[in-house]
Coordinates of C-alpha atoms and ligand atoms in Angstrom, one line a residue:
X1 CA 0.2 0.2 0.4
X2 CA 0.9 3.4 -0.6
X3 CA 2.7 5.7 2.5
X4 CA 3.3 9.4 2.4
X5 CA 6.3 10.8 3.1
X6 CA 7.7 14.2 3.1
X7 CA 4.8 16.4 4.3
X8 CA 4.6 20.7 4.0
X9 CA 2.3 22.8 3.4
X10 CA 2.3 22.6 -0.5
X11 CA 3.8 19.5 -1.2
X12 CA 3.6 15.5 -0.4
X13 CA 5.6 12.7 -1.8
X14 CA 3.6 9.2 -2.4
X15 CA 5.7 6.3 -2.2
X16 CA 4.7 2.6 -2.5
X17 CA 6.9 -0.9 -3.1
X18 CA 5.9 -3.1 -6.0
X19 CA 7.2 -7.2 -7.3
X20 CA 7.1 -5.6 -10.8
X21 CA 9.3 -3.2 -12.6
X22 CA 5.8 -1.8 -14.0
X23 CA 5.7 2.0 -13.5
X24 CA 2.1 3.2 -11.7
X25 CA -0.2 6.1 -11.8
X26 CA -1.3 8.5 -9.6
X27 CA -4.3 10.7 -10.0
X28 CA -4.4 13.1 -7.1
X29 CA -7.2 15.2 -7.0
X30 CA -7.7 18.9 -4.9
X31 CA -7.3 22.4 -4.8
X32 CA -4.4 24.3 -6.8
X33 CA -3.5 20.9 -9.5
X34 CA -4.8 22.4 -12.4
X35 CA -2.9 19.8 -14.8
X36 CA -0.7 18.2 -12.4
X37 CA -2.5 16.2 -10.8
X38 CA -1.9 12.6 -12.1
X39 CA 1.5 11.7 -12.9
X40 CA 3.7 8.0 -13.8
X41 CA 6.5 6.5 -11.7
X42 CA 9.9 5.4 -12.1
X43 CA 10.1 2.6 -10.5
X44 CA 13.8 1.7 -8.5
X45 CA 15.4 -1.7 -8.0
X46 CA 16.0 -1.8 -4.6
X47 CA 18.5 -4.6 -4.2
X48 CA 19.2 -3.7 -0.5
X49 CA 15.3 -5.0 0.6
X50 CA 16.5 -8.8 -0.9
X51 CA 16.6 -11.2 2.0
X52 CA 20.4 -12.0 3.4
X53 CA 20.7 -16.1 3.6
X54 CA 20.3 -15.5 7.2
X55 CA 17.1 -14.4 6.6
X56 CA 16.3 -16.5 4.5
X57 CA 16.7 -19.9 6.8
X58 CA 16.1 -18.2 9.9
X59 CA 13.9 -20.4 11.9
X60 CA 10.7 -18.9 14.3
X61 CA 9.8 -21.0 16.8
X62 CA 5.7 -21.1 16.6
X63 CA 5.3 -20.4 12.5
X64 CA 6.1 -22.2 10.1
X65 CA 9.5 -22.1 8.5
X66 CA 9.9 -19.0 6.3
X67 CA 6.1 -17.5 5.9
X68 CA 7.2 -14.4 6.9
X69 CA 8.7 -14.2 4.2
X70 CA 7.9 -11.9 1.2
X71 CA 8.6 -10.8 -2.5
X72 CA 12.5 -11.0 -2.7
X73 CA 12.5 -8.6 -6.2
X74 CA 11.3 -5.4 -4.6
X75 CA 10.5 -2.2 -6.7
X76 CA 10.3 1.2 -5.2
X77 CA 8.1 4.4 -6.8
X78 CA 8.3 7.6 -5.5
X79 CA 6.0 10.7 -6.7
X80 CA 6.3 14.3 -5.3
X81 CA 3.4 16.1 -5.9
X82 CA 4.1 19.8 -5.8
X83 CA 1.9 23.4 -5.9
X84 CA -0.2 22.2 -3.0
X85 CA -2.5 24.3 -1.0
X86 CA -2.0 24.8 2.5
X87 CA -3.8 23.2 5.2
X88 CA -6.3 21.7 2.3
X89 CA -7.0 17.9 1.4
X90 CA -6.2 16.2 -1.7
X91 CA -7.4 12.3 -2.8
X92 CA -5.5 9.8 -5.0
X93 CA -5.9 6.8 -6.6
X94 CA -2.8 5.1 -7.4
X95 CA -2.7 2.2 -10.1
X96 CA -0.5 0.3 -10.7
X97 CA -0.7 -3.6 -12.5
X98 CA -4.3 -3.8 -12.3
X99 CA -4.3 -3.5 -8.7
X100 CA -5.2 0.3 -6.7
X101 CA -5.9 1.6 -4.2
X102 CA -7.3 5.0 -2.9
X103 CA -6.7 7.2 0.2
X104 CA -7.1 11.2 1.2
X105 CA -4.1 13.4 2.9
X106 CA -4.3 17.2 4.7
X107 CA -1.5 19.3 3.1
X108 CA 0.6 21.1 6.8
X109 CA -1.1 24.2 7.3
X110 CA 1.0 27.4 6.4
X111 CA 3.2 28.7 9.4
X112 CA 1.2 31.2 11.8
X113 CA -2.1 29.9 10.0
X114 CA -3.5 26.8 12.4
X115 CA -5.5 26.4 15.0
X116 CA -4.9 23.1 16.4
X117 CA -2.3 20.4 15.2
X118 CA -2.9 16.5 16.7
X119 CA 0.5 15.0 16.5
X120 CA 0.9 11.3 18.1
X121 CA 4.1 10.6 19.3
X122 CA 5.1 7.0 20.3
X123 CA 8.3 5.0 19.6
X124 CA 9.4 1.1 20.5
X125 CA 7.1 -1.2 17.2
X126 CA 10.0 -2.8 17.4
X127 CA 8.7 -5.2 14.9
X128 CA 10.1 -9.0 13.7
X129 CA 7.9 -11.9 12.3
X130 CA 8.9 -12.9 15.8
X131 CA 6.2 -10.8 17.4
X132 CA 3.6 -12.5 15.9
X133 CA 3.9 -15.5 18.3
X134 CA 6.3 -13.4 21.5
X135 CA 4.8 -12.5 24.4
X136 CA 7.6 -9.9 25.7
X137 CA 8.5 -10.0 29.3
X138 CA 6.6 -7.4 31.5
X139 CA 9.6 -6.0 32.9
X140 CA 10.3 -4.2 35.7
X141 CA 11.9 -1.2 36.4
X142 CA 15.5 -3.0 38.0
X143 CA 16.3 1.2 39.2
X144 CA 12.4 1.9 40.2
X145 CA 10.7 -1.6 41.2
X146 CA 7.8 -0.7 42.6
X147 CA 6.3 2.6 44.3
X148 CA 5.4 2.4 47.7
X149 CA 1.5 2.3 46.7
X150 CA 1.5 0.0 44.7
X151 CA 0.2 -3.5 44.1
X152 CA 2.5 -6.6 43.7
X153 CA 2.1 -8.2 40.6
X154 CA 0.9 -12.0 40.5
X155 CA 4.3 -14.2 41.1
X156 CA 5.3 -17.5 39.8
X157 CA 2.5 -20.1 40.2
X158 CA -0.6 -17.2 39.8
X159 CA -2.9 -17.1 37.1
X160 CA -0.9 -14.7 35.4
X161 CA 1.7 -16.8 35.2
X162 CA -0.7 -20.3 34.4
X163 CA -2.0 -18.8 31.4
X164 CA 0.8 -16.3 29.7
X165 CA 3.6 -17.8 31.2
X166 CA 6.9 -16.3 32.6
X167 CA 10.7 -15.1 31.4
X168 CA 13.7 -14.4 33.6
X169 CA 14.3 -11.0 33.2
X170 CA 17.9 -9.6 34.8
X171 CA 18.3 -12.6 37.1
X172 CA 14.4 -12.3 38.1
X173 CA 11.3 -14.1 37.3
X174 CA 9.3 -12.0 35.0
X175 CA 5.4 -12.0 34.0
X176 CA 5.2 -12.1 30.4
X177 CA 2.7 -9.4 28.6
X178 CA -0.8 -10.6 27.8
X179 CA -0.7 -9.9 24.5
X180 CA 2.0 -10.9 21.8
X181 CA 3.5 -8.1 20.6
X182 CA 1.4 -7.7 17.1
X183 CA -1.9 -7.9 18.3
X184 CA -0.5 -5.3 20.9
X185 CA 0.9 -2.7 17.5
X186 CA -2.6 -3.1 15.8
X187 CA -4.8 -2.5 18.9
X188 CA -2.2 0.5 19.8
X189 CA -3.1 1.4 16.0
X190 CA -6.7 1.0 16.4
X191 CA -6.4 3.9 19.3
X192 CA -3.8 6.0 16.8
X193 CA -6.5 5.5 13.7
X194 CA -9.5 6.3 16.1
X195 CA -7.9 10.1 17.1
X196 CA -7.2 10.7 13.7
X197 CA -3.7 12.7 13.5
X198 CA -2.8 15.3 11.3
X199 CA 1.2 13.5 12.4
X200 CA 2.7 10.7 13.6
X201 CA 6.2 10.8 15.1
X202 CA 7.8 7.4 15.9
X203 CA 11.0 8.7 17.5
X204 CA 12.8 5.6 17.0
X205 CA 13.2 1.3 16.7
X206 CA 10.5 1.4 15.0
X207 CA 12.1 -2.6 14.4
X208 CA 13.7 -5.4 16.1
X209 CA 16.8 -4.4 13.6
X210 CA 17.4 -2.2 10.8
X211 CA 19.3 -4.1 9.1
X212 CA 17.2 -7.5 9.8
X213 CA 14.7 -6.8 6.3
X214 CA 11.4 -8.7 7.8
X215 CA 12.3 -6.4 10.4
X216 CA 10.9 -3.8 8.0
X217 CA 8.3 -6.4 5.9
X218 CA 6.0 -6.6 9.5
X219 CA 6.3 -3.2 10.4
X220 CA 5.0 -2.2 7.0
X221 CA 2.5 -4.5 7.5
X222 CA 1.0 -2.8 10.3
X223 CA 1.5 1.2 9.4
X224 CA 0.9 0.0 5.1
X225 CA 0.1 -3.7 4.4
X226 CA -2.4 -6.1 5.9
X227 CA -3.2 -4.5 9.2
X228 CA -3.6 -0.9 8.4
X229 CA -3.1 1.8 6.0
X230 CA -2.6 4.4 8.0
X231 CA 0.5 5.9 6.6
X232 CA -1.6 6.3 3.1
X233 CA -3.1 8.9 4.8
X234 CA -1.0 10.2 7.6
X235 CA 2.7 11.2 7.2
X236 CA 5.0 9.6 9.0
X237 CA 8.1 11.1 10.1
X238 CA 10.5 8.1 12.5
X239 CA 13.8 8.7 14.0
X240 CA 16.7 7.3 15.0
X241 CA 16.6 4.9 17.4
X242 CA 19.5 2.4 19.1
X243 CA 17.9 -1.0 17.1
X244 CA 17.8 1.3 13.8
X245 CA 22.0 0.7 14.2
X246 CA 21.7 -2.5 15.2
X247 CA 21.6 -5.6 11.8
X248 CA 20.2 -8.3 13.9
X249 CA 20.9 -12.1 12.9
X250 CA 22.5 -10.4 9.9
X251 CA 25.8 -9.2 12.4
X252 CA 26.0 -6.6 9.5
X253 CA 24.9 -4.1 7.2
X254 CA 24.3 -5.0 3.9
X255 CA 24.2 -7.9 1.3
X256 CA 26.0 -10.6 1.7
X257 CA 28.9 -9.7 1.1
X258 CA 29.2 -7.2 3.6
X259 CA 29.3 -9.6 6.3
X260 CA 31.0 -8.5 9.1
X261 CA 31.6 -12.3 10.7
X262 CA 33.6 -10.2 13.5
X263 CA 30.2 -9.0 14.4
X264 CA 29.0 -10.1 18.1
X265 CA 25.9 -8.0 18.6
X266 CA 24.2 -10.1 18.2
X267 CA 25.1 -12.9 17.8
X268 CA 25.4 -14.8 14.7
X269 CA 22.5 -16.5 13.6
X270 CA 20.1 -15.1 16.5
X271 CA 17.8 -12.2 15.9
X272 CA 17.9 -11.0 19.2
X273 CA 20.7 -10.9 22.1
X274 CA 20.2 -12.6 24.9
X275 CA 21.1 -12.5 29.0
X276 CA 22.7 -9.5 29.9
X277 CA 22.7 -7.8 26.5
X278 CA 19.1 -8.2 26.4
X279 CA 18.9 -5.0 28.4
X280 CA 20.0 -3.5 25.4
X281 CA 17.0 -4.0 23.9
X282 CA 14.8 -1.6 25.4
Ligands
FE2_1 FE1 13.7 0.3 22.6

């Protein structure tokens, strides 16, 4: 599905990824466009989206091997519309290879000429295919622990433990969250969509390892894919987090030949760090 980028008062970029190199078209309608409301795309092959051998061979407990992988041949389409009017609504339809997707967006208001803008900021979606089944640990801060008036969480053998399980975190038995990560992100997205934001800011750690393509597939599935089309109508403004500097199970960025066999973080062949290093998952 298409996703918006570079939102401005008078321009907007509309992008999408396809499996074929066929150009697509975008028809945009709204004020100030004239004849420029229709543009074609010039697809560009994205070699960095090719899966590495480690990604193709990855096993994830609870999922059929490879069932999360998408096409291994991808093209990016990016079309920018200029000359839009500030604070106005526009409708667009992307057509490519017989498929269409329609959505709408609003341009940013002109500086000083706005009454309110609704921004939703969040972070740490940290998507990965493993998040479809994994219930992450419900960490209790080792620094702050319980406050004086806190009710203690259920412990080992509790109904919570029986239903959702426990793990060990920083040497302490720790409950797991009741939802898997994918379900939890979808629940948050429902609230975000219901709030009808003008802009969504993501303050880092979008994926569980930026050099790990299946994690990006998972993110786009949530914001412009099978789970929602939020990013088709609301621009996302991301920032870099610490997980954007990790290549996850690849041990390095880029293609197979770029892989650094000397890189031990995270350990080769394993998607997430273990033991003490898990503290850096946050
Ligand atoms: Fe994080």
